PDB file of C-alpha atoms in Angstrom:
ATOM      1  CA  UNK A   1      18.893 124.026-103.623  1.00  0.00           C
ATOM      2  CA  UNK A   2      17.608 127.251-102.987  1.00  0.00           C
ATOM      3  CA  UNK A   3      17.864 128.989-106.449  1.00  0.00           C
ATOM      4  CA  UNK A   4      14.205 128.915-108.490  1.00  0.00           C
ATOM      5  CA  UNK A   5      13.529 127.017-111.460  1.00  0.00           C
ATOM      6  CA  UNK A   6      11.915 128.878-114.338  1.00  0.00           C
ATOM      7  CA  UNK A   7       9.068 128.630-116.518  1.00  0.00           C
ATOM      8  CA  UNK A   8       7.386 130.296-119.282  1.00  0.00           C
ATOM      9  CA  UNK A   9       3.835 130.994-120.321  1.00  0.00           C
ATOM     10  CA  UNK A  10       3.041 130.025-124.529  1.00  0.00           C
ATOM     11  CA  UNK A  11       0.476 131.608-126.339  1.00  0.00           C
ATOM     12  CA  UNK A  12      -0.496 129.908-129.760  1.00  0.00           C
ATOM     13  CA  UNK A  13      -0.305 131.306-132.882  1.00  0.00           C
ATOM     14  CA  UNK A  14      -1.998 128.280-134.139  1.00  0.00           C
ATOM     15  CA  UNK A  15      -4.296 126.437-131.220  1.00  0.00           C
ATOM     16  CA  UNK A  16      -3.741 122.959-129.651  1.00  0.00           C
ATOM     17  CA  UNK A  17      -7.523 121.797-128.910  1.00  0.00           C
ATOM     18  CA  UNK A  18      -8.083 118.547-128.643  1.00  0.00           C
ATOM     19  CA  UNK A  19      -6.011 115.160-127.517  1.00  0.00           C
ATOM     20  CA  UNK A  20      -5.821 112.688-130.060  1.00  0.00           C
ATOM     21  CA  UNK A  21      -3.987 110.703-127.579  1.00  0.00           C
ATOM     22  CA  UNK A  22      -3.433 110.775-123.499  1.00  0.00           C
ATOM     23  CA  UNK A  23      -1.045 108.599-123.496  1.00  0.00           C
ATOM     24  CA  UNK A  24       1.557 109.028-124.844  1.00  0.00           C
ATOM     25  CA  UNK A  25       0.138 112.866-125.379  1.00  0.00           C
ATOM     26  CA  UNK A  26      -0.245 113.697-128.867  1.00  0.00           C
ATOM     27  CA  UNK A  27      -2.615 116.514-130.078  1.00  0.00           C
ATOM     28  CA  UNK A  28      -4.720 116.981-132.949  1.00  0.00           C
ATOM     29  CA  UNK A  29      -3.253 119.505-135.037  1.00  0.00           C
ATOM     30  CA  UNK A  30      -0.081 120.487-135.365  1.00  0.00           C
ATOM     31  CA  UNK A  31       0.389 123.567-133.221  1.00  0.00           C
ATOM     32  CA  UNK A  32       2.627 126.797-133.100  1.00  0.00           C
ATOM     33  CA  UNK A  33       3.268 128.834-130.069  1.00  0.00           C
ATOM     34  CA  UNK A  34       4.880 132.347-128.990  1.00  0.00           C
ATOM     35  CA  UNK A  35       6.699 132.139-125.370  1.00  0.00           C
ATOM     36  CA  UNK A  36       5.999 135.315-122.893  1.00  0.00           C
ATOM     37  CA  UNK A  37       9.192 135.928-120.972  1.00  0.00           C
ATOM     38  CA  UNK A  38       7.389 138.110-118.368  1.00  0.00           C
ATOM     39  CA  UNK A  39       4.932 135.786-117.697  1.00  0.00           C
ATOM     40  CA  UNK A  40       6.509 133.085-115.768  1.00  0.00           C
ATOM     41  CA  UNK A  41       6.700 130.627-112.839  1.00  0.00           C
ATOM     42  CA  UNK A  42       9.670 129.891-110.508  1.00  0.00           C
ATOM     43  CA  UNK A  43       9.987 127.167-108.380  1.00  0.00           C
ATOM     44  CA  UNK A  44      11.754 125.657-106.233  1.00  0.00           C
ATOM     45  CA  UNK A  45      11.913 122.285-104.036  1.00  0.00           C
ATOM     46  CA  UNK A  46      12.883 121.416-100.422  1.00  0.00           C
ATOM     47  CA  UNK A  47      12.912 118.487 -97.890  1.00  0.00           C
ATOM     48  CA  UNK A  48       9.281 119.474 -96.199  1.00  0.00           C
ATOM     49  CA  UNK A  49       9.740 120.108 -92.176  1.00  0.00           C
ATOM     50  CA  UNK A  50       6.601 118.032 -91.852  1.00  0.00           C
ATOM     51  CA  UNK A  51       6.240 114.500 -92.339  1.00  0.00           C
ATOM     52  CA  UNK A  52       4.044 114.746 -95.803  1.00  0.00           C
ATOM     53  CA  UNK A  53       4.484 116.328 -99.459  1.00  0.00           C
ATOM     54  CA  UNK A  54       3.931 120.059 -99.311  1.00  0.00           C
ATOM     55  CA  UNK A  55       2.651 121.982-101.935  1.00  0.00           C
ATOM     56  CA  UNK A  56       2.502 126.156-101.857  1.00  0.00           C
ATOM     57  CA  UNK A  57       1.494 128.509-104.664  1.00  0.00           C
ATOM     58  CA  UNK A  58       2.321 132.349-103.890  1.00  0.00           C
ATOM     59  CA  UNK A  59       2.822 131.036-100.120  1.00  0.00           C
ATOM     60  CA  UNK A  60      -0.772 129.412-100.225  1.00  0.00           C
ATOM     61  CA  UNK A  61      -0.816 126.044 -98.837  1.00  0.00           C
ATOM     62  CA  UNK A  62      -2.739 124.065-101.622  1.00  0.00           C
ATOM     63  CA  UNK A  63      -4.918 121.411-100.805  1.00  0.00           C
ATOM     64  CA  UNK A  64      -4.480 117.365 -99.935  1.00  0.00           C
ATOM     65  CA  UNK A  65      -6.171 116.795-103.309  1.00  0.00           C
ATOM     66  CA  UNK A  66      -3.854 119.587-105.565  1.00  0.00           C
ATOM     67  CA  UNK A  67      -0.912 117.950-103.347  1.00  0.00           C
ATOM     68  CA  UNK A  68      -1.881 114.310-104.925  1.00  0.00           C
ATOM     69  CA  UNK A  69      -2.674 115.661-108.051  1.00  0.00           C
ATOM     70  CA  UNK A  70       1.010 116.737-108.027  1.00  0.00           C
ATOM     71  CA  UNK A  71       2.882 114.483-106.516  1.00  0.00           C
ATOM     72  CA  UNK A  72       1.374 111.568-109.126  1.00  0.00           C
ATOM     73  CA  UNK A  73       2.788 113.681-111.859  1.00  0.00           C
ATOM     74  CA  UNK A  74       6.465 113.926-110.615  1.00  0.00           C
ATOM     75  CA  UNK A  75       6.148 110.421-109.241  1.00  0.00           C
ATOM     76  CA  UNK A  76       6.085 108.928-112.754  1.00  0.00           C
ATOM     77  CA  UNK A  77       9.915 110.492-113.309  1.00  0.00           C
ATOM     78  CA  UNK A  78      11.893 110.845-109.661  1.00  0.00           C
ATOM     79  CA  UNK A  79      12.915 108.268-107.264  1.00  0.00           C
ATOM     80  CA  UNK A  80      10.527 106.281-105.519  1.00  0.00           C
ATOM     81  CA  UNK A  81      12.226 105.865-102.771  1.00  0.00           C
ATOM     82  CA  UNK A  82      12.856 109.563-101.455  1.00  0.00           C
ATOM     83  CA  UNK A  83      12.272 111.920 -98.559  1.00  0.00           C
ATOM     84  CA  UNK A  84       9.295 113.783 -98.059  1.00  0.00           C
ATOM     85  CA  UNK A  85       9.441 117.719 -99.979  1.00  0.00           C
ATOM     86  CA  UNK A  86       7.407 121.131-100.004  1.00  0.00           C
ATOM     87  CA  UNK A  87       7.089 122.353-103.240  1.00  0.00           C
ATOM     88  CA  UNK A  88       7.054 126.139-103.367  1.00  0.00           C
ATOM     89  CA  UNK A  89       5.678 127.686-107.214  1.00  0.00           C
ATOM     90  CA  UNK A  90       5.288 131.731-107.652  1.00  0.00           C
ATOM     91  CA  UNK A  91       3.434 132.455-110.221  1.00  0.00           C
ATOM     92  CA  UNK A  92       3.209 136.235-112.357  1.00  0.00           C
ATOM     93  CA  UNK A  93       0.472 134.106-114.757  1.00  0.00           C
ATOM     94  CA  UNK A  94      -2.768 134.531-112.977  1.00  0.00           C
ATOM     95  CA  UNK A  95      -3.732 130.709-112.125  1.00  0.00           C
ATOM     96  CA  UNK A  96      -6.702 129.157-114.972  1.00  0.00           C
ATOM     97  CA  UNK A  97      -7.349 132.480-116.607  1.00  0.00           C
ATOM     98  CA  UNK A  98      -6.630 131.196-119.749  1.00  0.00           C
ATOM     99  CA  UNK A  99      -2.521 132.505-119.596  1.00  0.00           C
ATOM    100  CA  UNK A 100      -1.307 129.624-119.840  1.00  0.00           C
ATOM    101  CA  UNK A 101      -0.245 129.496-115.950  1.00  0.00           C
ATOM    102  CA  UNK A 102      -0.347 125.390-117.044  1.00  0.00           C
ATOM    103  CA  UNK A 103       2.549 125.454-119.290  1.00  0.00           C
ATOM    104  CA  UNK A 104       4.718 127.823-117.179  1.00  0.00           C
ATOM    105  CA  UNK A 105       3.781 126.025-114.379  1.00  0.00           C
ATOM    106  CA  UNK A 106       4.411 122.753-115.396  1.00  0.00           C
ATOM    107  CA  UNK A 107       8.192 123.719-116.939  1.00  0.00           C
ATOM    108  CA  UNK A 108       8.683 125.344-113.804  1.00  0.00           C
ATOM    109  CA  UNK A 109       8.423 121.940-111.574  1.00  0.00           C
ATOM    110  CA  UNK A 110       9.659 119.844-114.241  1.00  0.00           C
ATOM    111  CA  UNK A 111      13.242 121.868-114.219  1.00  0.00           C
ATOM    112  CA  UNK A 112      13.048 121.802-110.485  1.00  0.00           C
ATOM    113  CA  UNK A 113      12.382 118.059-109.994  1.00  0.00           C
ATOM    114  CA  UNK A 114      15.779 117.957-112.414  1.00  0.00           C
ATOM    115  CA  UNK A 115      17.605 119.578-110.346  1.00  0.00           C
ATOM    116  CA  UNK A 116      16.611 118.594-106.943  1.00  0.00           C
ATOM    117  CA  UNK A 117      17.137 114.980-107.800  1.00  0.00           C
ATOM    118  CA  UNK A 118      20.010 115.381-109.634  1.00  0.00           C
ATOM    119  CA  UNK A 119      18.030 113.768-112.712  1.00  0.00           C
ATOM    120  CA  UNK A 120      20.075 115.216-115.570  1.00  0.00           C
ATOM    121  CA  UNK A 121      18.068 114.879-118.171  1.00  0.00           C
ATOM    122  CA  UNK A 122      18.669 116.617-121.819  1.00  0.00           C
ATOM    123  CA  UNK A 123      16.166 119.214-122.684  1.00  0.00           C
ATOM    124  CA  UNK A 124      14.919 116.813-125.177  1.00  0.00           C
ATOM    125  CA  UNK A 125      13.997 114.443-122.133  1.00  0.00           C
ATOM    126  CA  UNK A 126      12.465 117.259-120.269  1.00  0.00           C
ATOM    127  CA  UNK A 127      10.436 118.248-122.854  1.00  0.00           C
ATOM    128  CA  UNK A 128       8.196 114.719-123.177  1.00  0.00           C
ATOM    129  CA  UNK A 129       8.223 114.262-119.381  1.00  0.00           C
ATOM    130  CA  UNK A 130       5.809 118.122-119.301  1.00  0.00           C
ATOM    131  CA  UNK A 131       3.512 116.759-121.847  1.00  0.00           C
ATOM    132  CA  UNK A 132       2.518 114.422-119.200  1.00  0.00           C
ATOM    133  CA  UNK A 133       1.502 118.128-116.583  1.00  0.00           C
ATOM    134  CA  UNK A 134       0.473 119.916-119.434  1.00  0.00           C
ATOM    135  CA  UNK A 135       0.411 119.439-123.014  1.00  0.00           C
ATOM    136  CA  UNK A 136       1.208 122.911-124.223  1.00  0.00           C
ATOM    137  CA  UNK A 137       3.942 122.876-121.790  1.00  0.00           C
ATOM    138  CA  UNK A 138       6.296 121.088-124.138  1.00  0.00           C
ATOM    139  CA  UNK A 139       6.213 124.114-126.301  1.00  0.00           C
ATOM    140  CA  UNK A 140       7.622 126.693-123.703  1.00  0.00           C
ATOM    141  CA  UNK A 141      11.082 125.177-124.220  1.00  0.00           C
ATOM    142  CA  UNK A 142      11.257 127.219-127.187  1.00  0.00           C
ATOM    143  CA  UNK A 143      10.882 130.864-128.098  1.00  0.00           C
ATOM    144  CA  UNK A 144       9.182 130.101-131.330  1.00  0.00           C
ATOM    145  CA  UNK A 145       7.966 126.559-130.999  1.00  0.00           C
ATOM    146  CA  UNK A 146       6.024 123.977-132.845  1.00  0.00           C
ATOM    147  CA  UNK A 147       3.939 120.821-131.577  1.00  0.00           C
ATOM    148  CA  UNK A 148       3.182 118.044-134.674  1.00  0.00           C
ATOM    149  CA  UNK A 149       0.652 115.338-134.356  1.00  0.00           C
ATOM    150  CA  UNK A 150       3.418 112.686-133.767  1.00  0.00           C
ATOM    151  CA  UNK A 151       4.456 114.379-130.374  1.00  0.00           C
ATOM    152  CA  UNK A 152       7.921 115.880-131.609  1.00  0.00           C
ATOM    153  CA  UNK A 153       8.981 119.622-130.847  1.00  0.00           C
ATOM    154  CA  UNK A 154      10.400 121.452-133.312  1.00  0.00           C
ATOM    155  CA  UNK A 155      12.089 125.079-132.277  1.00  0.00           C
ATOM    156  CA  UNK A 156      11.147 127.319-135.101  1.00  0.00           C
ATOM    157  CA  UNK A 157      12.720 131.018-136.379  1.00  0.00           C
ATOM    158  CA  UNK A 158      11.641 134.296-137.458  1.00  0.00           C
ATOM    159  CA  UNK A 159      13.494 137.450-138.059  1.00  0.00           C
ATOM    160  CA  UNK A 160      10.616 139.377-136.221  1.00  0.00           C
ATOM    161  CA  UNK A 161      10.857 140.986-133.126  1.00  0.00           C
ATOM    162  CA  UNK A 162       6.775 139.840-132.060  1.00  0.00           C
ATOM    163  CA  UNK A 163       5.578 140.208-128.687  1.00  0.00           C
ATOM    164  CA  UNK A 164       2.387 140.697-127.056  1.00  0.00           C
ATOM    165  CA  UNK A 165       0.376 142.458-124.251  1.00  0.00           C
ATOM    166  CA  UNK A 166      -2.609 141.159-122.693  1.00  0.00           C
ATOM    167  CA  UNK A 167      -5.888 142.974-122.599  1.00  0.00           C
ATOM    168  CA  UNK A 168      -7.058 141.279-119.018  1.00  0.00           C
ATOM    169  CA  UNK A 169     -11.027 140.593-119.018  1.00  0.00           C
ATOM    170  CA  UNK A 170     -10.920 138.904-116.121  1.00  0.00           C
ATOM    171  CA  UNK A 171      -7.982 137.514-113.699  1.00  0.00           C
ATOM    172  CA  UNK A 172     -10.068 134.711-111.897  1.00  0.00           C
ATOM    173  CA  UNK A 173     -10.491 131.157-112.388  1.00  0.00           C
ATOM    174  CA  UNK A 174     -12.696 129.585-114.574  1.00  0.00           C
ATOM    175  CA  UNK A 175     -15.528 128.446-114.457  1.00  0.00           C
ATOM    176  CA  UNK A 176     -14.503 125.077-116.787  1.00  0.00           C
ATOM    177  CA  UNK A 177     -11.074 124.077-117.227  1.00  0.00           C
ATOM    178  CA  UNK A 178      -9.589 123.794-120.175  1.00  0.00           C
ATOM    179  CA  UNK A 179      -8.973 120.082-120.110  1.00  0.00           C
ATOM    180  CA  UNK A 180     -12.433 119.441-119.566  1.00  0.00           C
ATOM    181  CA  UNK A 181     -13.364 122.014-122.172  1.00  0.00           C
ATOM    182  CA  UNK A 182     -11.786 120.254-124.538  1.00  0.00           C
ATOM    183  CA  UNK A 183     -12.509 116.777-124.088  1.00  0.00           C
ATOM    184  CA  UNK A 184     -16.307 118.709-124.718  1.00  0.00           C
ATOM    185  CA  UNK A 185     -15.294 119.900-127.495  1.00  0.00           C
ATOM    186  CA  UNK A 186     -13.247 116.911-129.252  1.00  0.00           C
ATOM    187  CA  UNK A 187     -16.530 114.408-128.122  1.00  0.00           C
ATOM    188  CA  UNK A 188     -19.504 116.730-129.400  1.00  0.00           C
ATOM    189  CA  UNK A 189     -18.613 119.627-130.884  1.00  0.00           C
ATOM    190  CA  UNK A 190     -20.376 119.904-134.536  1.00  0.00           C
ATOM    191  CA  UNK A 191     -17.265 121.753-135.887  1.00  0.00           C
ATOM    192  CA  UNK A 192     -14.520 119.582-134.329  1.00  0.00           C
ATOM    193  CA  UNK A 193     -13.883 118.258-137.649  1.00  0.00           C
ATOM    194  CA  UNK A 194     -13.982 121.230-139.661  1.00  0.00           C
ATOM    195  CA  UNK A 195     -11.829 122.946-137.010  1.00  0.00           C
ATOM    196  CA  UNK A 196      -9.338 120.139-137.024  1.00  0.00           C
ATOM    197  CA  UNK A 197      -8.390 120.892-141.104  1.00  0.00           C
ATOM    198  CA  UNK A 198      -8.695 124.039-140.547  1.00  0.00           C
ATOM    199  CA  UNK A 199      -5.876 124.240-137.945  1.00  0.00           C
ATOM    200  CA  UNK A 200      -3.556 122.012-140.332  1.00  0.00           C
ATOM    201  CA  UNK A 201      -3.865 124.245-143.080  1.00  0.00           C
ATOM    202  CA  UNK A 202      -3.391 127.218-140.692  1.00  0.00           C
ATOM    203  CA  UNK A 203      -0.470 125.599-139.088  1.00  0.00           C
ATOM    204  CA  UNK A 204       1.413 125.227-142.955  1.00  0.00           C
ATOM    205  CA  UNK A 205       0.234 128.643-143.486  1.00  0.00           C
ATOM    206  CA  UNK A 206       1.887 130.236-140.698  1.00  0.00           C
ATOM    207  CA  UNK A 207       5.260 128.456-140.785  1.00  0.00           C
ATOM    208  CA  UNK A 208       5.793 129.929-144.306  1.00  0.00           C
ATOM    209  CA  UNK A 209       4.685 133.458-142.917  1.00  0.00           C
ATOM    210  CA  UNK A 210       6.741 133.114-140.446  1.00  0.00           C
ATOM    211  CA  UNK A 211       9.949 132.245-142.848  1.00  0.00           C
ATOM    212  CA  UNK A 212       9.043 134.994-144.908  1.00  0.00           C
ATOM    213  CA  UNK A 213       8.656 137.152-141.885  1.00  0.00           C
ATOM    214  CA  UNK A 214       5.129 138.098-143.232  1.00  0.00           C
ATOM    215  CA  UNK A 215       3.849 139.792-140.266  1.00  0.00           C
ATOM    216  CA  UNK A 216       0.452 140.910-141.762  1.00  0.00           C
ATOM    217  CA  UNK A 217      -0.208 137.366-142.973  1.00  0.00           C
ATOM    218  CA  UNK A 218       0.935 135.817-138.848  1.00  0.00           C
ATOM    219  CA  UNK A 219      -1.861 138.108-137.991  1.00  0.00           C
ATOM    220  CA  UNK A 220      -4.403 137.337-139.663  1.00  0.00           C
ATOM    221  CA  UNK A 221      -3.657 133.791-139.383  1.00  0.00           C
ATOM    222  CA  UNK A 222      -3.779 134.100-135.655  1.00  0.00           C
ATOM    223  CA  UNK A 223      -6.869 135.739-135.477  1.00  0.00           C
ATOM    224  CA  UNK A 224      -8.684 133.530-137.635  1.00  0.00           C
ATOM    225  CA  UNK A 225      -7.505 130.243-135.882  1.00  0.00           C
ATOM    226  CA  UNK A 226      -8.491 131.446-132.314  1.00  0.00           C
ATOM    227  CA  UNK A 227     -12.204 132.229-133.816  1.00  0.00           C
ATOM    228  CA  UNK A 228     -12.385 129.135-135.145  1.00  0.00           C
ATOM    229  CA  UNK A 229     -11.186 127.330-131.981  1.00  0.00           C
ATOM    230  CA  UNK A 230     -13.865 129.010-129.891  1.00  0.00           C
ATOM    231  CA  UNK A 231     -16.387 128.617-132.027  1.00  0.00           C
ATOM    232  CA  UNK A 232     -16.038 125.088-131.349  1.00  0.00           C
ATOM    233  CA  UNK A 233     -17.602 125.390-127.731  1.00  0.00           C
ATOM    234  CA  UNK A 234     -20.506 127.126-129.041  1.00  0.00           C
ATOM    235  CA  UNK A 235     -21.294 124.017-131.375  1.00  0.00           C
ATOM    236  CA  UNK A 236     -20.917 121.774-128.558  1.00  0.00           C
ATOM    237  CA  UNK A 237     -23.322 120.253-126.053  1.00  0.00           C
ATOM    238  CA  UNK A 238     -24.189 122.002-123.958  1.00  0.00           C
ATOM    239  CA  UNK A 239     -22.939 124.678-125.369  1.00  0.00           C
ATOM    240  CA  UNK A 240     -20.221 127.204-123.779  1.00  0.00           C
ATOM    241  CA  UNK A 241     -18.179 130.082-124.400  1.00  0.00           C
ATOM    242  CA  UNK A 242     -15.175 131.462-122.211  1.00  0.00           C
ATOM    243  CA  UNK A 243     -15.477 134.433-124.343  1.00  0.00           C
ATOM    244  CA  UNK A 244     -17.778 137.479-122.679  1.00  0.00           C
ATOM    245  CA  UNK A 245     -19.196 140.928-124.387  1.00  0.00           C
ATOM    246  CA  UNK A 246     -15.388 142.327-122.577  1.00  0.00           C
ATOM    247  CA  UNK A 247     -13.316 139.848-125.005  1.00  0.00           C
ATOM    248  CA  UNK A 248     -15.336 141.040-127.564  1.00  0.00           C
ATOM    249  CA  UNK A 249     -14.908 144.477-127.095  1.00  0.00           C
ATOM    250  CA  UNK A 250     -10.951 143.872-126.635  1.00  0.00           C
ATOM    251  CA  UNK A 251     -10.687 142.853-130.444  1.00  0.00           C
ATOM    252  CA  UNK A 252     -12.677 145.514-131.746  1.00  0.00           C
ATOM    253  CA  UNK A 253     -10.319 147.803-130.255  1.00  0.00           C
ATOM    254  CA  UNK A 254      -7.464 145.597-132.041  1.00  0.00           C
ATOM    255  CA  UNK A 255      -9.444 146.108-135.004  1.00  0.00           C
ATOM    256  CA  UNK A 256     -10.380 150.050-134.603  1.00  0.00           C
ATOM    257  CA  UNK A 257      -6.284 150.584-134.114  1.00  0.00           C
ATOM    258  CA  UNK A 258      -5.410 148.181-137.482  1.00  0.00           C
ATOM    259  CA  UNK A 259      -7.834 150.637-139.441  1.00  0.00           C
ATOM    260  CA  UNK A 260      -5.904 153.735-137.830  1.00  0.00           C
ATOM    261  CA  UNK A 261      -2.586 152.172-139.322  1.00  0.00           C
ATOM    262  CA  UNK A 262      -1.301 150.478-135.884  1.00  0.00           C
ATOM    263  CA  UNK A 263       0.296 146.986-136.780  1.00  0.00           C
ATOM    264  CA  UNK A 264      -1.300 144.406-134.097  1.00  0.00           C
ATOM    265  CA  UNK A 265      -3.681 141.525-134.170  1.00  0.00           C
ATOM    266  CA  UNK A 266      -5.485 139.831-131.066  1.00  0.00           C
ATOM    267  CA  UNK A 267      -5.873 136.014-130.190  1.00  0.00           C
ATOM    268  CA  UNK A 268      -7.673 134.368-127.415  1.00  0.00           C
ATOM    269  CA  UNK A 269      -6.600 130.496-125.318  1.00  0.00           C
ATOM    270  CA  UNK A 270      -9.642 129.367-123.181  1.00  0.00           C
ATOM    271  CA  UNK A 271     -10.622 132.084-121.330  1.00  0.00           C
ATOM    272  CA  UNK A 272     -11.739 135.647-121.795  1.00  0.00           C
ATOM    273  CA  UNK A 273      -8.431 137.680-121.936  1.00  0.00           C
ATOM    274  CA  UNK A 274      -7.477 139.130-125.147  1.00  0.00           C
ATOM    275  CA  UNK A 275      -3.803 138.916-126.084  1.00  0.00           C
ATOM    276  CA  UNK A 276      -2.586 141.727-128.585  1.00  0.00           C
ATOM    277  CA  UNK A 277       0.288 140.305-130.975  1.00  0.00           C
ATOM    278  CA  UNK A 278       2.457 143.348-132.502  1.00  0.00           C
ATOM    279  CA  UNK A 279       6.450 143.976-132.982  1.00  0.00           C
ATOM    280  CA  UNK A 280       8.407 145.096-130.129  1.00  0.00           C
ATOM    281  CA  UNK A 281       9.365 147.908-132.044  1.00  0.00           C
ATOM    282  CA  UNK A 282       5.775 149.319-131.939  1.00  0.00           C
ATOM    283  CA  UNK A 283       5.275 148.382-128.237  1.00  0.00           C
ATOM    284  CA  UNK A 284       4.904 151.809-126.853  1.00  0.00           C
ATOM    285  CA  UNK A 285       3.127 153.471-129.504  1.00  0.00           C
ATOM    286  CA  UNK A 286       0.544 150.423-129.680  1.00  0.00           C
ATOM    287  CA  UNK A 287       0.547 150.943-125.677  1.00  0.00           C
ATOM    288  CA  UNK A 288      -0.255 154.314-125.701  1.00  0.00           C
ATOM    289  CA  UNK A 289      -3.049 154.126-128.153  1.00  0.00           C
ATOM    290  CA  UNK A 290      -4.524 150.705-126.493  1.00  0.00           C
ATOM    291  CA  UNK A 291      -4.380 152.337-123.081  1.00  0.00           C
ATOM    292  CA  UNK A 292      -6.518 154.924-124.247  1.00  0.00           C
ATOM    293  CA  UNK A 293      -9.528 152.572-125.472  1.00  0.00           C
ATOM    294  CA  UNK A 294      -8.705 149.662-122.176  1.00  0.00           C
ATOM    295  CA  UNK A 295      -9.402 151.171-118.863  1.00  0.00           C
ATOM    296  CA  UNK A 296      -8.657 147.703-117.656  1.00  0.00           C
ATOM    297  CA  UNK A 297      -5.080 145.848-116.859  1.00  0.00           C
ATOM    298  CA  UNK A 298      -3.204 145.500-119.720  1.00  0.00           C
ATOM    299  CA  UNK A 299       0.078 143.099-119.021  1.00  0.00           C
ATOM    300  CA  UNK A 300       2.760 143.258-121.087  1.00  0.00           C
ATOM    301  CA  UNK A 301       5.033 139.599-122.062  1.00  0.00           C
ATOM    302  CA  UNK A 302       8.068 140.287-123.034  1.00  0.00           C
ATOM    303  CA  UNK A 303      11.160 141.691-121.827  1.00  0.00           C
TER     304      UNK A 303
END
């Protein structure tokens, strides 16, 4: 029982915003997403020396009410009748800094809870039980993966080698989760609607760029999605943004290096980091160039 479970972080290529549905969890739009191999949670369970449920991220002892919070989600899936355990998660995704440390997160426990309780579930199984944790969760199964409106999971392909780096705005928590965000958003956002065909045209789109391994069309694509998504906060009420003058700044210099002939495009989740979507092939010069313009971290996703 000592080995780690692991789970990946998803950025999409076309956004999830908005539950139709909590239950079961069904979104929206359909959705496409890009899994970051280097940005990842492990973790692994134990029976707890104590007499309660234990819960540590990066060693920190997390509170009675994150303990609950946790312990309700795996209770709906292992025994009832068990001993008490410590959970222990390590995460490389900065926690709700819009890296999806949800979705890696989530996989991460749901693998774990498979194996510690000898559950032996397909990955088909595994797959509905994240939505539950995390919606966008469901999607990290899958290199390439696709959400649709019904709840299935579809693993896509592409000949392209894409990856992505992250231009890191800030690293901290924020200030309004995402779920609540987007429960905003979905209730009294003056776009919602607009954003919601949007997203299913983009999400046709972008499945036939990605069969015809169109990489300038995924790009823009991306790009214009993520706007669009955001720009539902600022029509809601009250009205928010995760994005700051830094995020801003981040995808002009995506845009300054496309005019000077470097292949990448940027998208944005809720929060202010800027993620950078390029082949691998052009990693280092695209690193080289970027790190020239970014001062800040820059994190790169894939091995």
């Amino acid at each position: 029982m000592d080995s780690y479970s692991l789970g990946y972080a998803n950025i999409a290529l076309v956004k999830y915003w908005g539950k139709k549905s909590k239950n079961p969890v069904l979104p929206y739009n359909p959705n496409i997403s890009l899994r970051l191999d280097k940005l990842l949670s492990k973790t692994k369970i134990e029976k707890s020396i104590s007499d309660e449920d234990e819960f540590y991220i990066n060693d920190e002892k997390q509170s009675k009410d994150e303990v609950e919070k946790i312990i309700n989600f795996i209770s709906k899936f292992t025994p009832k009748e068990r001993e008490k355990i410590c959970i222990k998660s390590y995460n490389t995704v900065p926690t709700a800094a819009g890296l999806s440390s949800s979705s890696s997160g989530t996989m991460a426990l749901v693998l774990a809870c498979n194996k510690y309780f000898n559950l032996n579930k397909t990955t088909s199984e595994l797959i509905e039980i994240s939505k539950e944790g995390s919606g966008s969760s469901c999607r990290s199964f899958y290199k390439l993966a696709s959400w649709l409106e019904d709840g299935s999971v579809e693993e896509l392909s592409c000949d392209l080698n894409l990856a992505m780096m992250v231009l890191v705005v800030n690293e901290e928590r924020k200030k309004i989760s995402s779920r609540v965000a987007m429960e905003r958003c979905v209730q009294t956002s003056s776009t919602f609607n607009s954003w919601i065909k949007k997203a299913k045209d983009d999400f046709n789109l972008m499945k036939k760029a990605l069969n015809n391994n169109d990489f300038k069309q995924i790009g823009e694509i991306a790009e214009s999605n993520a706007l669009a998504m955001h720009d539902t906060t600022r029509t809601s009420t009250p009205s928010f943004s995760f994005l700051t003058e830094e995020s801003y700044r981040a995808m002009e210099i995506v845009k300054e290096l496309r005019k000077n002939g470097y292949n990448c495009y940027f998208t944005m989740d809720a929060g202010p980091n800027v993620k950078v979507l390029y082949l691998k092939e052009n990693q280092e010069k695209i690193y080289k160039e970027i790190s020239k313009l970014w001062k800040k971290k820059i994190i790169l996703c894939m091995e």
